Amino acid sequence: MSELTKGLEGIVATKTKVSSIVDDQLTYAGYEIDDLTENASFEEVIFLLWHFRLPNAEELQNLKGQLFDNMILNPRMYSHFEDYATDQIHPMTGLRTSLSYLAHFDPRAEEFNEDAHLNKAIRIQAKVASLVAAFARVRQGKEVVKPKKDLSYAANFLYMLFGEEPTKVQEEGFNKALILHADHELNASTFTARVAVSTLSDMYSGVTAAAGALKGPLHGGANEQVMKMLSEIGSIDNVEDYVQKKIDNKEKIMGFGHRVYKNGDPRAKYLKEMSRKITDETGQKELYEISVKIADLLKEKKGLLPNVDFYSATVYHSMNIEHDLFTPIFAVSRTSGWIAHILEQYADNRIIRPRAEYVGDVHRKYVPVSER
Ligand SMILES: CC(C)(COP(=O)(O)OP(=O)(O)OC[C@H]1O[C@@H](n2cnc3c(N)ncnc32)[C@H](O)[C@@H]1OP(=O)(O)O)[C@@H](O)C(=O)NCCC(=O)NCCS
């Protein structure tokens, strides 16, 4: 057996064409995210991740149409939110349930061939946006909003969430955020998705398992915790004490550090700039200033740099998005990457089954319960 590597750090577990991190640059199918974030739509990125090339005009139009058509949920899907969409349940818990429940309404859920896989891919990608928006509205006692034709994926999500069309600036900002979160090599949730489907289980199992992994605060759950921290800090005068206490208590500060990037997360610079602009526009400049001060202190004291979750928190907050929806929104975007990896896993599958080093007791003998 090979040597144990805690957290599988540095272990190469699969080959992929979906995305890669080379010299601290993130690329999707060979395109740098800087290029895509500046120029592409999220729909083009979805196609790129699933097909390893950008779509032509007709393919893009088709994909947009299919995504819109599939955003509408089965009526029973809408009504199930009435049962559990409340403030007592974290929306990621709700999303995990709903992703699984989607399979109940897919007549091709158990079909196993390329066409069925792509059909499921589009259904899931389209519906995940509707699931998150519907949960958020129902728990506020509001009517569910159905998608609107001819809106982009980014705009439709915001429309279904808020009940009104976003401005161009909001749509563009959200489109960029979706692109930046779409995929990230073999992160924990993507690996989870690949493990689940490597048993040849269905795509719904893969994305449901992945959503469960994303929920944790060490992964996608970090963005919500960042906002919690900023609220706790409250004012720029409190930053230094807060950070020092965390360092002294050896507590982690959410939104910092990364398993792979040690020179900074390439996605953070976009989100930082978006955060600067949007907090300024919405009269919440101090939130940005607090964030920058935390980042400066952590760099100076611990050599730690912000990751994708740090500035995305203030961006979403300034868009009036409820804090516990930050991680579900991450999931809406990352679903595209999960699906890409699931398709890739199916195309060249071998069950993922590593070994464990046993460190428990040995040579024990059964003792009847009456003698214990
Ligand atoms: C992302 C993360 C899980 C990576 O974990 P990892 O690769 O296992 O790295 P480690 O947790 O072993 O961190 C290495 C060192 O940096 C420190 N460190 C890492 N991230 C830290 C953080 N956010 N705050 C304070 N210290 C941190 C660790 O305490 C450790 O220090 P030590 O060697 O003195 O024990 C980790 O950085 C983290 O928990 N970050 C906060 C959660 C977060 O923002 N997640 C989103 C990731 S996109």
CSV table of C-alpha atoms and ligand atoms in Angstrom, one decimal:
chain,number,residue,atom,x,y,z
A,1,MET,CA,0.0,0.0,0.0
A,2,SER,CA,1.2,3.5,-0.7
A,3,GLU,CA,1.9,6.0,2.0
A,4,LEU,CA,-1.0,7.9,3.7
A,5,THR,CA,-1.4,11.5,2.6
A,6,LYS,CA,-3.8,13.3,4.9
A,7,GLY,CA,-6.5,15.1,3.0
A,8,LEU,CA,-5.1,13.6,-0.2
A,9,GLU,CA,-3.0,16.7,-0.6
A,10,GLY,CA,-1.0,16.6,-3.8
A,11,ILE,CA,-2.5,13.3,-4.9
A,12,VAL,CA,-3.4,13.1,-8.6
A,13,ALA,CA,-6.6,11.0,-8.6
A,14,THR,CA,-7.8,11.4,-12.2
A,15,LYS,CA,-7.1,12.8,-15.6
A,16,THR,CA,-9.4,15.7,-16.7
A,17,LYS,CA,-9.9,18.0,-19.6
A,18,VAL,CA,-12.4,20.2,-17.8
A,19,SER,CA,-10.3,22.6,-15.9
A,20,SER,CA,-6.8,23.0,-14.5
A,21,ILE,CA,-4.7,25.1,-12.2
A,22,VAL,CA,-1.3,25.8,-13.8
A,23,ASP,CA,1.1,28.3,-12.3
A,24,ASP,CA,-1.6,29.7,-10.1
A,25,GLN,CA,-3.9,30.3,-13.1
A,26,LEU,CA,-7.3,28.7,-13.4
A,27,THR,CA,-8.3,27.6,-16.9
A,28,TYR,CA,-11.5,26.0,-18.2
A,29,ALA,CA,-10.8,23.6,-21.0
A,30,GLY,CA,-7.7,25.6,-21.8
A,31,TYR,CA,-9.2,29.1,-21.6
A,32,GLU,CA,-8.0,31.3,-18.8
A,33,ILE,CA,-10.8,32.5,-16.5
A,34,ASP,CA,-9.6,36.1,-17.0
A,35,ASP,CA,-10.5,35.8,-20.6
A,36,LEU,CA,-13.8,34.1,-20.0
A,37,THR,CA,-14.8,36.4,-17.1
A,38,GLU,CA,-14.2,39.4,-19.3
A,39,ASN,CA,-15.9,38.1,-22.5
A,40,ALA,CA,-18.1,35.1,-22.1
A,41,SER,CA,-21.7,34.4,-20.9
A,42,PHE,CA,-22.2,31.7,-18.3
A,43,GLU,CA,-24.1,29.7,-20.9
A,44,GLU,CA,-21.0,29.6,-23.1
A,45,VAL,CA,-19.0,28.4,-20.1
A,46,ILE,CA,-21.5,25.6,-19.4
A,47,PHE,CA,-21.1,24.4,-23.0
A,48,LEU,CA,-17.4,24.7,-22.8
A,49,LEU,CA,-17.1,22.7,-19.7
A,50,TRP,CA,-19.4,19.9,-21.1
A,51,HIS,CA,-17.9,19.8,-24.6
A,52,PHE,CA,-14.4,21.2,-24.2
A,53,ARG,CA,-15.0,23.8,-26.9
A,54,LEU,CA,-17.0,27.0,-27.2
A,55,PRO,CA,-20.4,26.8,-28.9
A,56,ASN,CA,-21.1,28.3,-32.3
A,57,ALA,CA,-24.1,30.7,-32.5
A,58,GLU,CA,-26.7,28.0,-33.2
A,59,GLU,CA,-25.4,25.7,-30.4
A,60,LEU,CA,-25.5,28.6,-28.0
A,61,GLN,CA,-29.0,29.6,-29.0
A,62,ASN,CA,-30.1,25.9,-28.6
A,63,LEU,CA,-28.5,25.7,-25.2
A,64,LYS,CA,-30.2,28.9,-24.0
A,65,GLY,CA,-33.5,27.7,-25.3
A,66,GLN,CA,-33.2,24.3,-23.6
A,67,LEU,CA,-32.1,25.9,-20.3
A,68,PHE,CA,-35.1,28.2,-20.3
A,69,ASP,CA,-37.5,25.4,-21.2
A,70,ASN,CA,-36.2,23.3,-18.4
A,71,MET,CA,-36.2,26.0,-15.7
A,72,ILE,CA,-39.9,25.4,-15.2
A,73,LEU,CA,-40.4,22.9,-12.4
A,74,ASN,CA,-43.0,20.1,-12.2
A,75,PRO,CA,-46.0,21.5,-10.2
A,76,ARG,CA,-45.4,18.9,-7.5
A,77,MET,CA,-41.8,20.2,-7.2
A,78,TYR,CA,-43.1,23.7,-6.6
A,79,SER,CA,-45.6,22.5,-4.0
A,80,HIS,CA,-43.0,20.5,-2.1
A,81,PHE,CA,-41.4,23.8,-1.0
A,82,GLU,CA,-44.6,24.6,1.0
A,83,ASP,CA,-43.7,21.6,3.2
A,84,TYR,CA,-40.2,22.6,4.2
A,85,ALA,CA,-39.0,26.0,2.9
A,86,THR,CA,-38.8,27.8,6.2
A,87,ASP,CA,-36.2,29.7,8.2
A,88,GLN,CA,-35.7,26.6,10.3
A,89,ILE,CA,-34.0,24.8,7.4
A,90,HIS,CA,-30.7,25.9,5.8
A,91,PRO,CA,-31.3,26.5,2.1
A,92,MET,CA,-28.4,24.1,1.3
A,93,THR,CA,-30.3,21.4,3.2
A,94,GLY,CA,-33.3,22.3,1.1
A,95,LEU,CA,-31.3,22.3,-2.1
A,96,ARG,CA,-29.7,18.9,-1.3
A,97,THR,CA,-33.2,17.4,-0.9
A,98,SER,CA,-34.6,19.1,-4.0
A,99,LEU,CA,-31.8,18.0,-6.2
A,100,SER,CA,-32.5,14.5,-5.3
A,101,TYR,CA,-36.2,15.0,-5.7
A,102,LEU,CA,-35.7,16.2,-9.2
A,103,ALA,CA,-35.0,12.7,-10.3
A,104,HIS,CA,-38.6,11.7,-9.4
A,105,PHE,CA,-39.9,13.7,-12.3
A,106,ASP,CA,-37.3,12.7,-14.9
A,107,PRO,CA,-38.7,9.9,-16.9
A,108,ARG,CA,-35.2,9.2,-18.2
A,109,ALA,CA,-33.5,9.3,-14.8
A,110,GLU,CA,-32.3,5.7,-14.9
A,111,GLU,CA,-31.4,5.7,-18.6
A,112,PHE,CA,-27.7,5.3,-19.1
A,113,ASN,CA,-26.4,6.6,-22.4
A,114,GLU,CA,-24.8,9.8,-23.7
A,115,ASP,CA,-28.0,11.3,-24.9
A,116,ALA,CA,-29.7,10.6,-21.6
A,117,HIS,CA,-26.8,12.0,-19.7
A,118,LEU,CA,-26.9,15.3,-21.7
A,119,ASN,CA,-30.6,15.5,-21.2
A,120,LYS,CA,-30.2,15.1,-17.5
A,121,ALA,CA,-27.3,17.6,-17.5
A,122,ILE,CA,-29.6,20.3,-19.0
A,123,ARG,CA,-32.5,19.5,-16.8
A,124,ILE,CA,-30.4,19.7,-13.6
A,125,GLN,CA,-28.5,22.9,-14.7
A,126,ALA,CA,-31.7,24.7,-15.6
A,127,LYS,CA,-33.7,23.6,-12.5
A,128,VAL,CA,-31.0,24.2,-9.9
A,129,ALA,CA,-31.5,27.9,-10.4
A,130,SER,CA,-35.3,27.6,-10.0
A,131,LEU,CA,-34.9,25.4,-6.9
A,132,VAL,CA,-32.8,28.0,-5.1
A,133,ALA,CA,-35.0,30.9,-6.1
A,134,ALA,CA,-38.2,29.1,-5.2
A,135,PHE,CA,-37.0,28.1,-1.8
A,136,ALA,CA,-36.0,31.6,-1.0
A,137,ARG,CA,-39.3,33.1,-2.1
A,138,VAL,CA,-41.6,30.5,-0.5
A,139,ARG,CA,-39.9,30.8,2.9
A,140,GLN,CA,-40.6,34.5,2.8
A,141,GLY,CA,-44.3,33.8,2.0
A,142,LYS,CA,-43.9,35.1,-1.5
A,143,GLU,CA,-45.2,33.7,-4.8
A,144,VAL,CA,-42.8,31.6,-6.8
A,145,VAL,CA,-41.7,33.5,-9.9
A,146,LYS,CA,-41.4,31.5,-13.2
A,147,PRO,CA,-38.5,32.2,-15.6
A,148,LYS,CA,-38.9,34.7,-18.3
A,149,LYS,CA,-38.0,33.9,-21.9
A,150,ASP,CA,-35.1,35.6,-23.6
A,151,LEU,CA,-33.4,36.5,-20.3
A,152,SER,CA,-29.9,35.1,-19.8
A,153,TYR,CA,-29.3,32.4,-17.2
A,154,ALA,CA,-27.8,35.0,-14.8
A,155,ALA,CA,-30.7,37.5,-15.3
A,156,ASN,CA,-33.3,34.8,-15.0
A,157,PHE,CA,-31.9,33.6,-11.7
A,158,LEU,CA,-32.1,37.1,-10.3
A,159,TYR,CA,-35.5,37.6,-11.8
A,160,MET,CA,-36.9,34.4,-10.2
A,161,LEU,CA,-35.3,35.4,-6.9
A,162,PHE,CA,-36.4,39.1,-6.7
A,163,GLY,CA,-39.5,39.1,-9.0
A,164,GLU,CA,-38.0,41.9,-11.1
A,165,GLU,CA,-35.5,42.0,-13.9
A,166,PRO,CA,-32.0,43.0,-12.8
A,167,THR,CA,-30.2,46.0,-14.3
A,168,LYS,CA,-27.6,45.4,-16.9
A,169,VAL,CA,-24.9,46.1,-14.3
A,170,GLN,CA,-26.3,43.5,-11.9
A,171,GLU,CA,-26.7,41.0,-14.6
A,172,GLU,CA,-23.2,41.4,-15.8
A,173,GLY,CA,-21.8,41.2,-12.3
A,174,PHE,CA,-23.8,38.1,-11.5
A,175,ASN,CA,-22.8,36.5,-14.9
A,176,LYS,CA,-19.1,37.0,-13.9
A,177,ALA,CA,-19.7,35.6,-10.5
A,178,LEU,CA,-21.3,32.5,-12.0
A,179,ILE,CA,-18.3,32.0,-14.4
A,180,LEU,CA,-15.8,32.4,-11.6
A,181,HIS,CA,-17.4,29.7,-9.5
A,182,ALA,CA,-18.2,27.3,-12.3
A,183,ASP,CA,-15.4,24.8,-12.0
A,184,HIS,CA,-12.2,24.2,-10.1
A,185,GLU,CA,-10.4,21.0,-10.9
A,186,LEU,CA,-10.7,18.3,-8.3
A,187,ASN,CA,-12.1,20.3,-5.4
A,188,ALA,CA,-13.9,18.5,-2.6
A,189,SER,CA,-17.5,18.6,-4.0
A,190,THR,CA,-16.4,17.7,-7.5
A,191,PHE,CA,-14.4,14.8,-6.2
A,192,THR,CA,-17.5,13.7,-4.3
A,193,ALA,CA,-19.5,13.8,-7.4
A,194,ARG,CA,-16.9,11.7,-9.3
A,195,VAL,CA,-16.8,9.2,-6.4
A,196,ALA,CA,-20.6,8.9,-6.4
A,197,VAL,CA,-20.9,8.3,-10.1
A,198,SER,CA,-17.9,6.1,-10.3
A,199,THR,CA,-20.1,3.3,-9.0
A,200,LEU,CA,-22.2,4.0,-12.1
A,201,SER,CA,-24.9,5.6,-10.0
A,202,ASP,CA,-27.0,8.2,-11.8
A,203,MET,CA,-26.3,11.9,-12.3
A,204,TYR,CA,-28.8,13.0,-9.6
A,205,SER,CA,-26.9,11.0,-7.0
A,206,GLY,CA,-23.7,12.7,-8.2
A,207,VAL,CA,-24.9,16.3,-7.9
A,208,THR,CA,-26.8,15.6,-4.6
A,209,ALA,CA,-23.7,14.2,-3.0
A,210,ALA,CA,-21.7,17.1,-4.3
A,211,ALA,CA,-24.1,19.6,-2.9
A,212,GLY,CA,-23.7,17.9,0.5
A,213,ALA,CA,-19.9,18.3,0.3
A,214,LEU,CA,-20.1,22.0,-0.9
A,215,LYS,CA,-22.3,22.9,2.1
A,216,GLY,CA,-19.4,22.6,4.6
A,217,PRO,CA,-17.7,25.8,5.9
A,218,LEU,CA,-14.3,24.6,4.7
A,219,HIS,CA,-15.6,24.6,1.2
A,220,GLY,CA,-18.6,26.4,-0.3
A,221,GLY,CA,-20.1,27.3,3.1
A,222,ALA,CA,-17.2,29.7,3.7
A,223,ASN,CA,-18.9,32.7,1.9
A,224,GLU,CA,-21.8,32.7,4.3
A,225,GLN,CA,-19.4,32.6,7.3
A,226,VAL,CA,-17.5,35.6,5.8
A,227,MET,CA,-20.6,37.7,6.1
A,228,LYS,CA,-21.2,36.5,9.6
A,229,MET,CA,-17.7,37.6,10.5
A,230,LEU,CA,-18.1,41.0,8.9
A,231,SER,CA,-21.3,41.5,10.8
A,232,GLU,CA,-19.6,40.5,14.1
A,233,ILE,CA,-16.8,42.9,13.5
A,234,GLY,CA,-19.2,45.7,12.7
A,235,SER,CA,-16.8,48.6,12.4
A,236,ILE,CA,-13.3,49.1,11.0
A,237,ASP,CA,-12.0,50.0,14.5
A,238,ASN,CA,-12.7,46.4,15.7
A,239,VAL,CA,-10.8,44.6,12.9
A,240,GLU,CA,-7.4,44.5,14.5
A,241,ASP,CA,-8.6,43.0,17.8
A,242,TYR,CA,-10.9,40.5,16.1
A,243,VAL,CA,-8.2,39.2,13.8
A,244,GLN,CA,-5.6,39.0,16.6
A,245,LYS,CA,-8.0,37.1,18.8
A,246,LYS,CA,-8.7,34.6,16.0
A,247,ILE,CA,-5.0,34.1,15.4
A,248,ASP,CA,-4.2,33.8,19.2
A,249,ASN,CA,-7.0,31.2,19.5
A,250,LYS,CA,-5.7,29.4,16.4
A,251,GLU,CA,-9.2,29.7,14.9
A,252,LYS,CA,-9.6,29.8,11.1
A,253,ILE,CA,-10.7,32.9,9.4
A,254,MET,CA,-13.2,32.1,6.7
A,255,GLY,CA,-12.5,33.1,3.1
A,256,PHE,CA,-8.7,32.7,3.5
A,257,GLY,CA,-6.3,30.1,2.6
A,258,HIS,CA,-6.4,27.5,-0.1
A,259,ARG,CA,-5.2,23.9,-0.6
A,260,VAL,CA,-3.7,24.6,-4.0
A,261,TYR,CA,-3.1,28.4,-4.3
A,262,LYS,CA,-0.3,29.6,-2.1
A,263,ASN,CA,0.3,32.8,-4.0
A,264,GLY,CA,-3.3,33.9,-4.1
A,265,ASP,CA,-6.6,32.7,-5.6
A,266,PRO,CA,-6.8,34.1,-9.2
A,267,ARG,CA,-10.6,34.5,-8.8
A,268,ALA,CA,-10.3,36.8,-5.8
A,269,LYS,CA,-9.0,39.8,-7.7
A,270,TYR,CA,-12.2,40.1,-9.8
A,271,LEU,CA,-14.4,39.7,-6.8
A,272,LYS,CA,-12.4,42.2,-4.9
A,273,GLU,CA,-12.9,44.8,-7.6
A,274,MET,CA,-16.6,43.9,-7.9
A,275,SER,CA,-16.9,44.2,-4.1
A,276,ARG,CA,-15.2,47.7,-4.2
A,277,LYS,CA,-17.6,49.0,-6.9
A,278,ILE,CA,-20.8,47.5,-5.6
A,279,THR,CA,-20.3,48.4,-1.9
A,280,ASP,CA,-19.5,52.0,-3.1
A,281,GLU,CA,-22.6,52.2,-5.3
A,282,THR,CA,-24.8,50.8,-2.5
A,283,GLY,CA,-23.4,53.1,0.3
A,284,GLN,CA,-21.7,50.2,2.1
A,285,LYS,CA,-18.1,51.2,1.6
A,286,GLU,CA,-17.2,50.3,5.2
A,287,LEU,CA,-17.8,46.7,4.5
A,288,TYR,CA,-15.2,46.8,1.7
A,289,GLU,CA,-12.8,48.7,3.9
A,290,ILE,CA,-13.2,46.2,6.7
A,291,SER,CA,-12.6,43.4,4.3
A,292,VAL,CA,-9.4,45.0,2.9
A,293,LYS,CA,-8.1,45.6,6.4
A,294,ILE,CA,-8.7,41.9,7.4
A,295,ALA,CA,-6.9,40.8,4.2
A,296,ASP,CA,-4.0,43.1,4.9
A,297,LEU,CA,-3.6,41.9,8.5
A,298,LEU,CA,-3.8,38.3,7.6
A,299,LYS,CA,-1.3,38.7,4.8
A,300,GLU,CA,1.1,40.5,7.2
A,301,LYS,CA,0.6,38.2,10.3
A,302,LYS,CA,0.0,34.8,8.7
A,303,GLY,CA,0.9,35.1,5.0
A,304,LEU,CA,-2.7,34.1,4.2
A,305,LEU,CA,-4.5,35.4,1.1
A,306,PRO,CA,-8.2,35.7,0.3
A,307,ASN,CA,-9.9,32.9,-1.7
A,308,VAL,CA,-13.0,33.0,-3.9
A,309,ASP,CA,-15.3,33.1,-1.0
A,310,PHE,CA,-14.0,36.2,0.7
A,311,TYR,CA,-15.0,39.1,-1.6
A,312,SER,CA,-18.0,37.2,-3.1
A,313,ALA,CA,-19.7,37.6,0.3
A,314,THR,CA,-19.8,41.4,0.1
A,315,VAL,CA,-20.7,41.3,-3.6
A,316,TYR,CA,-23.8,39.1,-2.9
A,317,HIS,CA,-24.7,41.0,0.3
A,318,SER,CA,-24.7,44.3,-1.7
A,319,MET,CA,-27.0,42.8,-4.2
A,320,ASN,CA,-29.5,42.3,-1.4
A,321,ILE,CA,-29.1,38.5,-1.4
A,322,GLU,CA,-29.8,36.8,1.9
A,323,HIS,CA,-26.6,35.5,3.5
A,324,ASP,CA,-27.6,31.9,3.7
A,325,LEU,CA,-28.2,31.9,-0.1
A,326,PHE,CA,-24.6,32.5,-0.9
A,327,THR,CA,-23.6,28.9,-0.8
A,328,PRO,CA,-26.7,27.7,-2.8
A,329,ILE,CA,-25.7,30.3,-5.4
A,330,PHE,CA,-22.2,28.8,-5.5
A,331,ALA,CA,-24.0,25.5,-6.1
A,332,VAL,CA,-26.0,26.9,-9.0
A,333,SER,CA,-22.8,27.8,-10.7
A,334,ARG,CA,-20.7,24.8,-9.6
A,335,THR,CA,-23.4,22.4,-10.9
A,336,SER,CA,-22.0,23.1,-14.4
A,337,GLY,CA,-18.6,21.9,-13.2
A,338,TRP,CA,-20.0,18.9,-11.3
A,339,ILE,CA,-21.9,17.8,-14.4
A,340,ALA,CA,-18.8,18.2,-16.6
A,341,HIS,CA,-16.8,16.0,-14.3
A,342,ILE,CA,-19.6,13.4,-14.0
A,343,LEU,CA,-19.8,13.2,-17.9
A,344,GLU,CA,-16.0,12.8,-18.0
A,345,GLN,CA,-16.1,10.1,-15.3
A,346,TYR,CA,-18.8,8.2,-17.2
A,347,ALA,CA,-16.8,8.4,-20.4
A,348,ASP,CA,-13.8,6.6,-18.9
A,349,ASN,CA,-14.9,5.1,-15.6
A,350,ARG,CA,-13.2,3.0,-13.0
A,351,ILE,CA,-14.7,2.8,-9.5
A,352,ILE,CA,-12.9,5.2,-7.1
A,353,ARG,CA,-12.0,3.1,-4.2
A,354,PRO,CA,-8.8,4.0,-2.3
A,355,ARG,CA,-7.4,2.3,0.8
A,356,ALA,CA,-7.2,3.3,4.5
A,357,GLU,CA,-4.5,2.7,7.0
A,358,TYR,CA,-6.0,0.8,9.9
A,359,VAL,CA,-5.0,2.3,13.2
A,360,GLY,CA,-7.5,0.6,15.5
A,361,ASP,CA,-7.2,-2.4,17.9
A,362,VAL,CA,-6.3,-5.8,16.6
A,363,HIS,CA,-6.8,-9.5,17.6
A,364,ARG,CA,-9.9,-8.8,19.8
A,365,LYS,CA,-12.2,-11.5,20.9
A,366,TYR,CA,-16.0,-11.3,21.1
A,367,VAL,CA,-17.3,-11.2,24.7
A,368,PRO,CA,-21.0,-11.9,25.3
A,369,VAL,CA,-23.0,-8.9,26.3
A,370,SER,CA,-23.7,-10.3,29.8
A,371,GLU,CA,-20.0,-10.3,30.5
A,372,ARG,CA,-19.3,-6.7,29.3
B,1,LIG,C1,-9.2,26.1,2.3
B,1,LIG,C2,-8.7,25.3,3.5
B,1,LIG,C3,-9.7,24.3,3.9
B,1,LIG,C4,-7.4,24.5,3.0
B,1,LIG,O1,-7.1,23.6,4.0
B,1,LIG,P1,-5.7,22.9,4.0
B,1,LIG,O2,-5.1,22.8,2.6
B,1,LIG,O3,-5.9,21.6,4.7
B,1,LIG,O4,-4.7,23.8,4.8
B,1,LIG,P2,-4.5,23.8,6.4
B,1,LIG,O5,-5.9,23.9,7.0
B,1,LIG,O6,-3.7,22.6,6.7
B,1,LIG,O7,-3.7,25.1,6.5
B,1,LIG,C5,-2.3,25.3,6.5
B,1,LIG,C6,-1.9,26.3,7.6
B,1,LIG,O8,-2.5,27.5,7.4
B,1,LIG,C7,-3.4,27.9,8.4
B,1,LIG,N1,-4.7,28.4,7.8
B,1,LIG,C8,-5.2,27.9,6.6
B,1,LIG,N2,-6.3,28.6,6.3
B,1,LIG,C9,-6.5,29.4,7.4
B,1,LIG,C10,-7.5,30.4,7.7
B,1,LIG,N3,-8.5,30.6,6.8
B,1,LIG,N4,-7.4,31.1,8.8
B,1,LIG,C11,-6.3,30.9,9.7
B,1,LIG,N5,-5.4,30.0,9.4
B,1,LIG,C12,-5.4,29.3,8.3
B,1,LIG,C13,-3.7,26.6,9.1
B,1,LIG,O9,-4.1,26.8,10.5
B,1,LIG,C14,-2.4,25.9,9.0
B,1,LIG,O10,-1.5,26.4,9.9
B,1,LIG,P3,-0.5,25.5,10.8
B,1,LIG,O11,0.3,24.8,9.7
B,1,LIG,O12,0.1,26.4,11.7
B,1,LIG,O13,-1.4,24.5,11.4
B,1,LIG,C15,-8.2,26.2,4.7
B,1,LIG,O14,-7.3,27.2,4.2
B,1,LIG,C16,-9.4,26.8,5.4
B,1,LIG,O15,-10.0,26.2,6.3
B,1,LIG,N6,-9.8,28.0,5.0
B,1,LIG,C17,-11.0,28.6,5.6
B,1,LIG,C18,-12.2,28.1,4.9
B,1,LIG,C19,-12.4,28.7,3.5
B,1,LIG,O16,-12.3,29.8,3.2
B,1,LIG,N7,-12.8,27.7,2.6
B,1,LIG,C20,-13.0,28.1,1.2
B,1,LIG,C21,-12.0,27.5,0.3
B,1,LIG,S1,-12.2,28.1,-1.4
